[in-house]
XYZ file of C-alpha atoms in Angstrom:
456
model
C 26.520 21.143 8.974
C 24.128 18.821 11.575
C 20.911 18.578 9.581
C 21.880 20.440 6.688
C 21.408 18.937 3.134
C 24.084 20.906 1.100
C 25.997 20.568 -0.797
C 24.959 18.064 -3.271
C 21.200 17.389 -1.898
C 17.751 16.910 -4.324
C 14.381 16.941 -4.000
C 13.504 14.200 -5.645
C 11.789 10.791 -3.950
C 14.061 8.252 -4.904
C 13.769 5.102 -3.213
C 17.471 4.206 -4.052
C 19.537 4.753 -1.158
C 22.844 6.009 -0.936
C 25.179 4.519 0.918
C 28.846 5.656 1.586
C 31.808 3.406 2.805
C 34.562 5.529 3.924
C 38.015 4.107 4.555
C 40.628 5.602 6.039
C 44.261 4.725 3.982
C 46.788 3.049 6.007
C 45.410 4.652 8.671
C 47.934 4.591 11.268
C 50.629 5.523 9.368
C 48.580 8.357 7.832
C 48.545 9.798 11.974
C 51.900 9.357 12.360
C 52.498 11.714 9.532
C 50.252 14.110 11.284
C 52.956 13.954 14.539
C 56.213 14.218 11.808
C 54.954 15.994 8.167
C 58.607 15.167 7.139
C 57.589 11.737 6.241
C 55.005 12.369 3.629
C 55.828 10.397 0.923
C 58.229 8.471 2.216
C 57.849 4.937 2.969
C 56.284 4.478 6.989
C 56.143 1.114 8.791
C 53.761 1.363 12.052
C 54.838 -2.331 14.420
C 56.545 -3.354 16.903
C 59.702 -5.246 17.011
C 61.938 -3.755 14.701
C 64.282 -2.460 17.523
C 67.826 -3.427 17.531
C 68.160 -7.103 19.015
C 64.481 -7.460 18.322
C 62.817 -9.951 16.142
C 59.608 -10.715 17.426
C 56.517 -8.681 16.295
C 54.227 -7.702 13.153
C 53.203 -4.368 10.949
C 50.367 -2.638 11.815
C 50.612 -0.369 9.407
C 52.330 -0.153 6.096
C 52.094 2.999 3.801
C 51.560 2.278 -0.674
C 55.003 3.656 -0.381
C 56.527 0.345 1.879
C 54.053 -1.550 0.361
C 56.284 -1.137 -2.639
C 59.072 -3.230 -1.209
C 56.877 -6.008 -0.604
C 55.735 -4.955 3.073
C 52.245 -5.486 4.444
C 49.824 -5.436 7.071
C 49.967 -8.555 9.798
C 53.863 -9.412 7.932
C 56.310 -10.641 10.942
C 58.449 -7.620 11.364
C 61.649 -9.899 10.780
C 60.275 -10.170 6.663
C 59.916 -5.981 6.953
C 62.779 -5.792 7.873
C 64.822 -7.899 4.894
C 62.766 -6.237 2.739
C 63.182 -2.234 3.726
C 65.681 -2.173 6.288
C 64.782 0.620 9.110
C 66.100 3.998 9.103
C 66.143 3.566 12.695
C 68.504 0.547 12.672
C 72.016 1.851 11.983
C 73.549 -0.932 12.853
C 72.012 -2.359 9.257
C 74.818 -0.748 6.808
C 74.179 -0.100 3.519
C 75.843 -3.273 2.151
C 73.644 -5.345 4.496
C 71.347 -3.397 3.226
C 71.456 -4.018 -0.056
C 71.879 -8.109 0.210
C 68.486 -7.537 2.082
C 67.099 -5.841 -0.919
C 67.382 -8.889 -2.730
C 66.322 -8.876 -6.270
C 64.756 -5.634 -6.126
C 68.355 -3.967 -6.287
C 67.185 -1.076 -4.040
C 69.684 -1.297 -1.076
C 69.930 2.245 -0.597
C 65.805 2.568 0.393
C 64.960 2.847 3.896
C 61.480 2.774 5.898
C 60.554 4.924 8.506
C 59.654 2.545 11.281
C 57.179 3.798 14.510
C 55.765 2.096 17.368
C 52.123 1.316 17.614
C 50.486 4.839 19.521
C 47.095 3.569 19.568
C 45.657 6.411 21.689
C 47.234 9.304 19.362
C 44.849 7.006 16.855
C 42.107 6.727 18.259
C 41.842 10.761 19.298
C 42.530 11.071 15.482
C 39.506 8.490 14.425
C 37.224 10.684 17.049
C 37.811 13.260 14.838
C 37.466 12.032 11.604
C 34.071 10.102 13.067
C 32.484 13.731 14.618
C 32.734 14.595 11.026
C 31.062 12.039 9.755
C 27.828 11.772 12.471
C 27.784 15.235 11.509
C 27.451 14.754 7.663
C 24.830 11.779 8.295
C 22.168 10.791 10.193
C 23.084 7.161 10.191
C 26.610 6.009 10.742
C 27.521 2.428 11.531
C 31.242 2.688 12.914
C 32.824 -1.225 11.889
C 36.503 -0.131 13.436
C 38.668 2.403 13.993
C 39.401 3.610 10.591
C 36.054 2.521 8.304
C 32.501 3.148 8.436
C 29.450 3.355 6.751
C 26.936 5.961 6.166
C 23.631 6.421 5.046
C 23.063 9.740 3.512
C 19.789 9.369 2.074
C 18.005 11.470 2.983
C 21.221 14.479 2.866
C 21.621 14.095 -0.653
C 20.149 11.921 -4.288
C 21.273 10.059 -7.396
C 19.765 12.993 -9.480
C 22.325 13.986 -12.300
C 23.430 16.908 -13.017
C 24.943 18.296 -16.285
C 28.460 17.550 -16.011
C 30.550 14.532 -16.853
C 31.711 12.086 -13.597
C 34.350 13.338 -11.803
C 34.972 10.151 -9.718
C 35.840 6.652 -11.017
C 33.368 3.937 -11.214
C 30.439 2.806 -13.115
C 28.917 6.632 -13.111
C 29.574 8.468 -16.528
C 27.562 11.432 -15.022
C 28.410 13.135 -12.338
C 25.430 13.103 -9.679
C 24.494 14.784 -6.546
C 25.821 11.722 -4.621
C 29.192 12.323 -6.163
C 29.037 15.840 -4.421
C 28.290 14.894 -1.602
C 30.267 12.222 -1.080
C 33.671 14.474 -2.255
C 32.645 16.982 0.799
C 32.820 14.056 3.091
C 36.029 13.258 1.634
C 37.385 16.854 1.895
C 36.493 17.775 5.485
C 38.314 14.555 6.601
C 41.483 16.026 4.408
C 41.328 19.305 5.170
C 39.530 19.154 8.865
C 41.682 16.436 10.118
C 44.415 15.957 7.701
C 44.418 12.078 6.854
C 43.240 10.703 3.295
C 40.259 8.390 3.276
C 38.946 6.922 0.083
C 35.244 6.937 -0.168
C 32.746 4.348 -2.663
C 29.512 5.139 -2.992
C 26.648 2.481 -4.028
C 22.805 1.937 -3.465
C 24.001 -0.837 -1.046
C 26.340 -1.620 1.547
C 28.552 -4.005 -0.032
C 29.088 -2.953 -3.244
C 29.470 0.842 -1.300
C 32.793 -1.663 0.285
C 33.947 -2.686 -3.060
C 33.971 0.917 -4.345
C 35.920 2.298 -1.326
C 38.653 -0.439 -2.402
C 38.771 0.464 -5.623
C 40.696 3.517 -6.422
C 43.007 3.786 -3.335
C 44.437 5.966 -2.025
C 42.737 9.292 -1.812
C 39.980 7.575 -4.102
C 36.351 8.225 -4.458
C 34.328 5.627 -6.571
C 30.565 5.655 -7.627
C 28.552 3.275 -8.623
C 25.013 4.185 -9.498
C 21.468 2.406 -9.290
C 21.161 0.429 -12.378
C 25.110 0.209 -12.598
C 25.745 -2.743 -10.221
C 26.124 -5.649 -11.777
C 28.021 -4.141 -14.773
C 30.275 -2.564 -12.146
C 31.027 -5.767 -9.952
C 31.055 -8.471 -13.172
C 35.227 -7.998 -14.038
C 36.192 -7.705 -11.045
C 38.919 -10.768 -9.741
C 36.575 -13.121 -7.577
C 39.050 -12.051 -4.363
C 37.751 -8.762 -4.436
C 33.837 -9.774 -3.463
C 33.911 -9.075 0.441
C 34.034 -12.538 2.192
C 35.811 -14.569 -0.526
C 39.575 -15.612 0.845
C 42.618 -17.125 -0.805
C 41.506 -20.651 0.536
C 37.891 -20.473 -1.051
C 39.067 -17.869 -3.698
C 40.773 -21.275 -5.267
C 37.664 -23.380 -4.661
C 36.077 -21.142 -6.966
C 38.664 -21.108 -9.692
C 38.683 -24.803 -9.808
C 35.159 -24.328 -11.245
C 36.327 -21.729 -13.669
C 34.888 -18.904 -11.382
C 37.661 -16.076 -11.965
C 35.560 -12.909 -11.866
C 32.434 -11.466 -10.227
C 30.718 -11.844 -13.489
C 31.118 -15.715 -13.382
C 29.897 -15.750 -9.879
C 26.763 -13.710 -10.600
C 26.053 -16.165 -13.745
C 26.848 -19.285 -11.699
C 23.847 -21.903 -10.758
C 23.264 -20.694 -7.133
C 21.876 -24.879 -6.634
C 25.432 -26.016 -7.474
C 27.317 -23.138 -5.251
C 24.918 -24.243 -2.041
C 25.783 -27.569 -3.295
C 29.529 -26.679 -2.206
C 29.499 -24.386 -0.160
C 26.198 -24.419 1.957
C 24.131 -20.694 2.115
C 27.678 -19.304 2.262
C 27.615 -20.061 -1.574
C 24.523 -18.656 -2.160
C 25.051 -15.411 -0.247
C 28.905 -15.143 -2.259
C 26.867 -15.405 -5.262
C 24.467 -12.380 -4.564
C 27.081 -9.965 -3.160
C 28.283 -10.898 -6.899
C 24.931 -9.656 -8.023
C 24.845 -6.531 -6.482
C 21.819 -7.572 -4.378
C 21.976 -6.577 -0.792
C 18.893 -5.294 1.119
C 20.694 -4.409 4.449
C 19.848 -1.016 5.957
C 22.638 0.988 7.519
C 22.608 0.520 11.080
C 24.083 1.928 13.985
C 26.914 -0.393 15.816
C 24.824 -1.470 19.127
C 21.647 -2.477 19.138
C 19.767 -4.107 16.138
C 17.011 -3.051 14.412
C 15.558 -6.058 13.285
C 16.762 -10.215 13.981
C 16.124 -12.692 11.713
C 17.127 -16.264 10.574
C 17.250 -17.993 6.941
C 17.489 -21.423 5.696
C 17.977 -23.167 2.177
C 16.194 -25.984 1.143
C 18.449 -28.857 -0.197
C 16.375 -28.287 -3.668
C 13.950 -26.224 -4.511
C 10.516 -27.462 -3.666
C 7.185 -27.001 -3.920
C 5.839 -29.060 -0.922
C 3.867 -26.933 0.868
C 4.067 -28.867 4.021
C 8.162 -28.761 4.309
C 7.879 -24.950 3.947
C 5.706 -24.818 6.771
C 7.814 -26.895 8.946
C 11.076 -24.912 8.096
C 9.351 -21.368 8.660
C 7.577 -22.511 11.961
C 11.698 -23.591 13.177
C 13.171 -20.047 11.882
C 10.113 -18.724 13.481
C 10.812 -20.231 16.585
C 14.456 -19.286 16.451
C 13.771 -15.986 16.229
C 11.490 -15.544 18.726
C 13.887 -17.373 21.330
C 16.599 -15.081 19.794
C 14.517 -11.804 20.348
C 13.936 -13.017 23.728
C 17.556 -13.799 24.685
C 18.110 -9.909 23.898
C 14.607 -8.942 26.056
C 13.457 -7.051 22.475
C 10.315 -6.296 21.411
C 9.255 -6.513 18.039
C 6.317 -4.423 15.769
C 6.565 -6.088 12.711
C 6.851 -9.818 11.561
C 7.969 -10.762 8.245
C 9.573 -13.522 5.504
C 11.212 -13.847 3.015
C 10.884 -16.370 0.542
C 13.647 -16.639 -2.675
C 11.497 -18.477 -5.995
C 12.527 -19.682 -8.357
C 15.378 -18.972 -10.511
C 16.780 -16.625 -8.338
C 13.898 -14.216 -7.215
C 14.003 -12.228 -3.902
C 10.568 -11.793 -2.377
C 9.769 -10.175 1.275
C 6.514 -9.590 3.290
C 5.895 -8.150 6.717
C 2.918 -6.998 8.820
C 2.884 -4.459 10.797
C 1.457 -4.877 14.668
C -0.444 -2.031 16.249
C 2.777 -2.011 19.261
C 5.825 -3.839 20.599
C 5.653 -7.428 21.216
C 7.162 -10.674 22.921
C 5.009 -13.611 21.703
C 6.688 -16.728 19.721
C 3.373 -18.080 18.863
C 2.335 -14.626 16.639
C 5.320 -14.783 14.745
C 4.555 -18.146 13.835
C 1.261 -17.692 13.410
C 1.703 -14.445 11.208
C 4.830 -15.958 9.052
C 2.375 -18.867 8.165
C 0.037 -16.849 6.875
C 2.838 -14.626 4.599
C 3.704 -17.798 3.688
C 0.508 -18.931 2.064
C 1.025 -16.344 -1.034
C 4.377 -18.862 -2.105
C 2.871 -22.294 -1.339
C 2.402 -22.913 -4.603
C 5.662 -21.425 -5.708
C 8.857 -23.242 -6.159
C 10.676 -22.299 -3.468
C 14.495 -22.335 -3.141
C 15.048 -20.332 0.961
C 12.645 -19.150 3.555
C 13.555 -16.595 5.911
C 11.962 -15.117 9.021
C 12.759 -11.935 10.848
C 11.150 -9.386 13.441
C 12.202 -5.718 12.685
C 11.015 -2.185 14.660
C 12.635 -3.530 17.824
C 12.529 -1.826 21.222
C 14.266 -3.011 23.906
C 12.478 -1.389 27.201
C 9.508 -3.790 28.478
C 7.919 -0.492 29.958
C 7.126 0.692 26.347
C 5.346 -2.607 25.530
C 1.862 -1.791 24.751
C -1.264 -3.838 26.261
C -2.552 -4.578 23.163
C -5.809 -6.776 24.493
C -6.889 -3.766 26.656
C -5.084 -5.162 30.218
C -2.031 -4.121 31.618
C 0.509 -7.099 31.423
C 1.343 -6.297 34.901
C -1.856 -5.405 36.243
C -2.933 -9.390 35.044
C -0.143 -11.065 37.613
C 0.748 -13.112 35.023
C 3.811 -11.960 34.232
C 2.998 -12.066 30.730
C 4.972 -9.840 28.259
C 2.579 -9.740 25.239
C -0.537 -10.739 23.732
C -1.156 -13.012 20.492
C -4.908 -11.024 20.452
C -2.727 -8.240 18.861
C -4.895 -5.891 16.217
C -2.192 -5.312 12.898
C -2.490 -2.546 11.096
C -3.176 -4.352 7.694
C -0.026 -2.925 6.512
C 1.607 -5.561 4.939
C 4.112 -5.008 2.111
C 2.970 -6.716 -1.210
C 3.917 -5.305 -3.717
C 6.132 -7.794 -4.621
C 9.038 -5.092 -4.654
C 11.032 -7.647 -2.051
C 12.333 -4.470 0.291
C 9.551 -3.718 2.996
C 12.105 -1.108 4.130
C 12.772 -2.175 7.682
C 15.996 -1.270 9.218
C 17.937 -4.286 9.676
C 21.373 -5.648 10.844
C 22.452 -8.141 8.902
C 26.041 -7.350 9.206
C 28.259 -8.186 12.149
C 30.709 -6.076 14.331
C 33.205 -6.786 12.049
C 31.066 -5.860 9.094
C 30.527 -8.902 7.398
C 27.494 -10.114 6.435
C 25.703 -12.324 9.147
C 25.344 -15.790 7.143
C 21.954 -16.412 8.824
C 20.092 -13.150 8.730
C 18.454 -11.550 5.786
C 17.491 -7.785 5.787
């Protein structure tokens, strides 16, 4: 279906994307049932170790039905093993089996234990990922079994007449919803392993949905949904919040997403630095990050929090012309060239607000995007401001496509220069005050967390 928009596409202009997370359920074991059918529904343990006279190793894998006997991912196989004794091991009676049971009584239950096969796996994922380039334009691959996809411009929020199928925050079903169930299908039916699917106008609340209704789940959460959607929610399920600061945060009575989101983001930077302050806005719902392909960026950028939030016009100046600097060097460490220069700049409460200019070609010059995040910046001098961000976006990374934007040839001038600060802009800049200048960006690293010091 390469380029097709059915089923579940609209015409209408939305500016809402629609992101989908799709997460493949216990993956590995889910292949080896593709190998051996005869273990569907029964409990499967993917490790190594588990071997007669062995000891030494850790699950991969564990299926919701070994997960029932208290067995997990990254558990030493030894603790798998007390707790669901292998079919494979018949040298563990039944009587053994039992006192290994423990209080759970179940001594006759058994797992099916298999070694890791991680090629079989990864032939599998190839599959499951040509189905998904082919129902998006966008895909950013974060491992072998999850990605995310940006299907915007396939399909729309636009409701139709019919209650919500899927669980969620959505009470009417929508052509997302559609869409998103075909995704979900193909995989079943195409390649014959369950994924669950959450779909959101952002990438990590799109995360928190594809959690929420495993297995086989799909979970939508519509524009204007969010924060309603994320506020019950046990703190430990916003992406990026562990057991160790998970108690932090319940020693100041933060239990739920809600409390997060209503917290003073001053007294969470206070704690926990900007990783407090970016906690508290996955809580929100507010994440700006386009989808991405895993490679090279679209756009690099740096951010920094002021201690307080000020109003000294000078100390905003000095902190953008550092970022400014820092990205520059860090666009220059990757030899990219950069079109458009912009900031960001979070007010007072809590308000999100972005610029950018637009240059008439591809750049390498430090001193413009100083130069051109100064003068963004002049709109929120007088503003209280709490962070400042800077970022370049519309990279390229050939130096052949650079164009000579003050009529010489960069190479024809022996100078070895790679750009010009005499750049014409197109007078394009966003301000509108909607804070999204629509940029692709990267703000997520290869293990598809956010990156703590960009913004997109």
């Amino acid at each position: 279906m390469s380029g097709s928009t059915l089923p579940g596409t609209g015409d209408d202009e939305s500016p809402d994307r629609v992101v989908l997370h799709v997460d493949m359920d216990c993956f590995y074991a889910s292949c080896e049932r593709l190998r051996e059918p005869e273990l569907r529904g029964e409990p499967v343990v993917v490790g190594m170790g588990y071997e007669a006279g062995e000891t030494i190793g850790a699950v991969a894998t564990a299926s919701y039905e070994a997960r029932e006997h208290g067995v997990d991912s990254a558990q030493p196989i030894s603790q798998a093993v007390e707790r669901l004794p292998p079919v494979e091991r018949p040298d563990l009676g039944d009587e053994d089996a039992a006192d290994r049971a423990g209080a759970a009584g179940e001594g006759d239950d058994r797992g099916h234990y298999r070694p890791v096969a991680m090629e079989f796996y990864q032939s599998v994922a190839s599959e499951v990922k040509t189905i998904l380039h082919d129902c998006a334009d966008t895909v950013r691959e974060v491992s072998i079994d999850e990605a995310y996809l940006d299907v915007t411009d396939r399909t729309s929020w636009e409701r139709v007449d019919a209650p919500a199928r899927a669980s969620g925050a959505a009470e009417q079903r929508t052509l997302a919803e559609g869409f998103a169930r075909h995704v979900r299908e193909r995989i079943a039916h195409e390649v014959g392993v369950p994924a669950s699917v959450g779909v959101a106008p952002n990438m990590a609340t799109a995360k928190i949905a594809s959690d929420h209704d495993k297995p086989d789940g799909l979970t939508v959460v519509p524009p204007g949904t969010v924060a309603a959607f994320l506020a019950p929610l046990p703190i430990e399920e916003i992406h990026g919040v562990g057991p160790v600061r998970a108690g932090e945060l319940h020693d100041m009575e933060i239990e739920t997403a809600g409390d997060l989101a209503d917290a003073d983001p001053g007294h969470l930077q206070d704690r926990f630095g900007d990783r407090g302050v970016e906690l508290y806005e996955r809580a929100r719902g507010d994440d700006d990050r386009e989808v991405t392909p895993t490679g090279l960026p679209k756009s690099l950028s740096r951010e920094s929090s002021f201690s307080e939030a000020t109003t000294d016009a000078e100390a905003m100046r000095e902190k953008v012309r550092a970022l400014a600097a820092a990205v520059a060097e860090r666009a220059r460490s990757k030899d990219a060239l950069y079109r458009t220069i912009g900031i960001k700049a979070v007010t007072t409460p809590y308000d999100v607000n972005t610029r950018a200019e637009s240059l008439s070609g591809p750049v390498d010059d430090p001193d413009l995007v100083e130069e051109t995040a100064l003068s963004l910046l002049g709109e929120f001098e007088d503003e209280s401001v709490r962070k400042l961000g800077v970022r370049v976006s519309k990279l390229s990374f050939t130096a052949g496509e650079q164009a000579s934007l003050d009529g010489f040839d960069a190479h024809e001038a022996g100078d070895g220069a790679v750009g010009s600060r005499n750049a014409q802009r197109s007078g394009d800049a966003v301000a509108d005050g909607s804070g999204d200048d629509r940029d692709p960006a990267a703000g997520e690293d290869r293990s598809g967390q956010f990156s703590l010091e960009e913004f997109e």
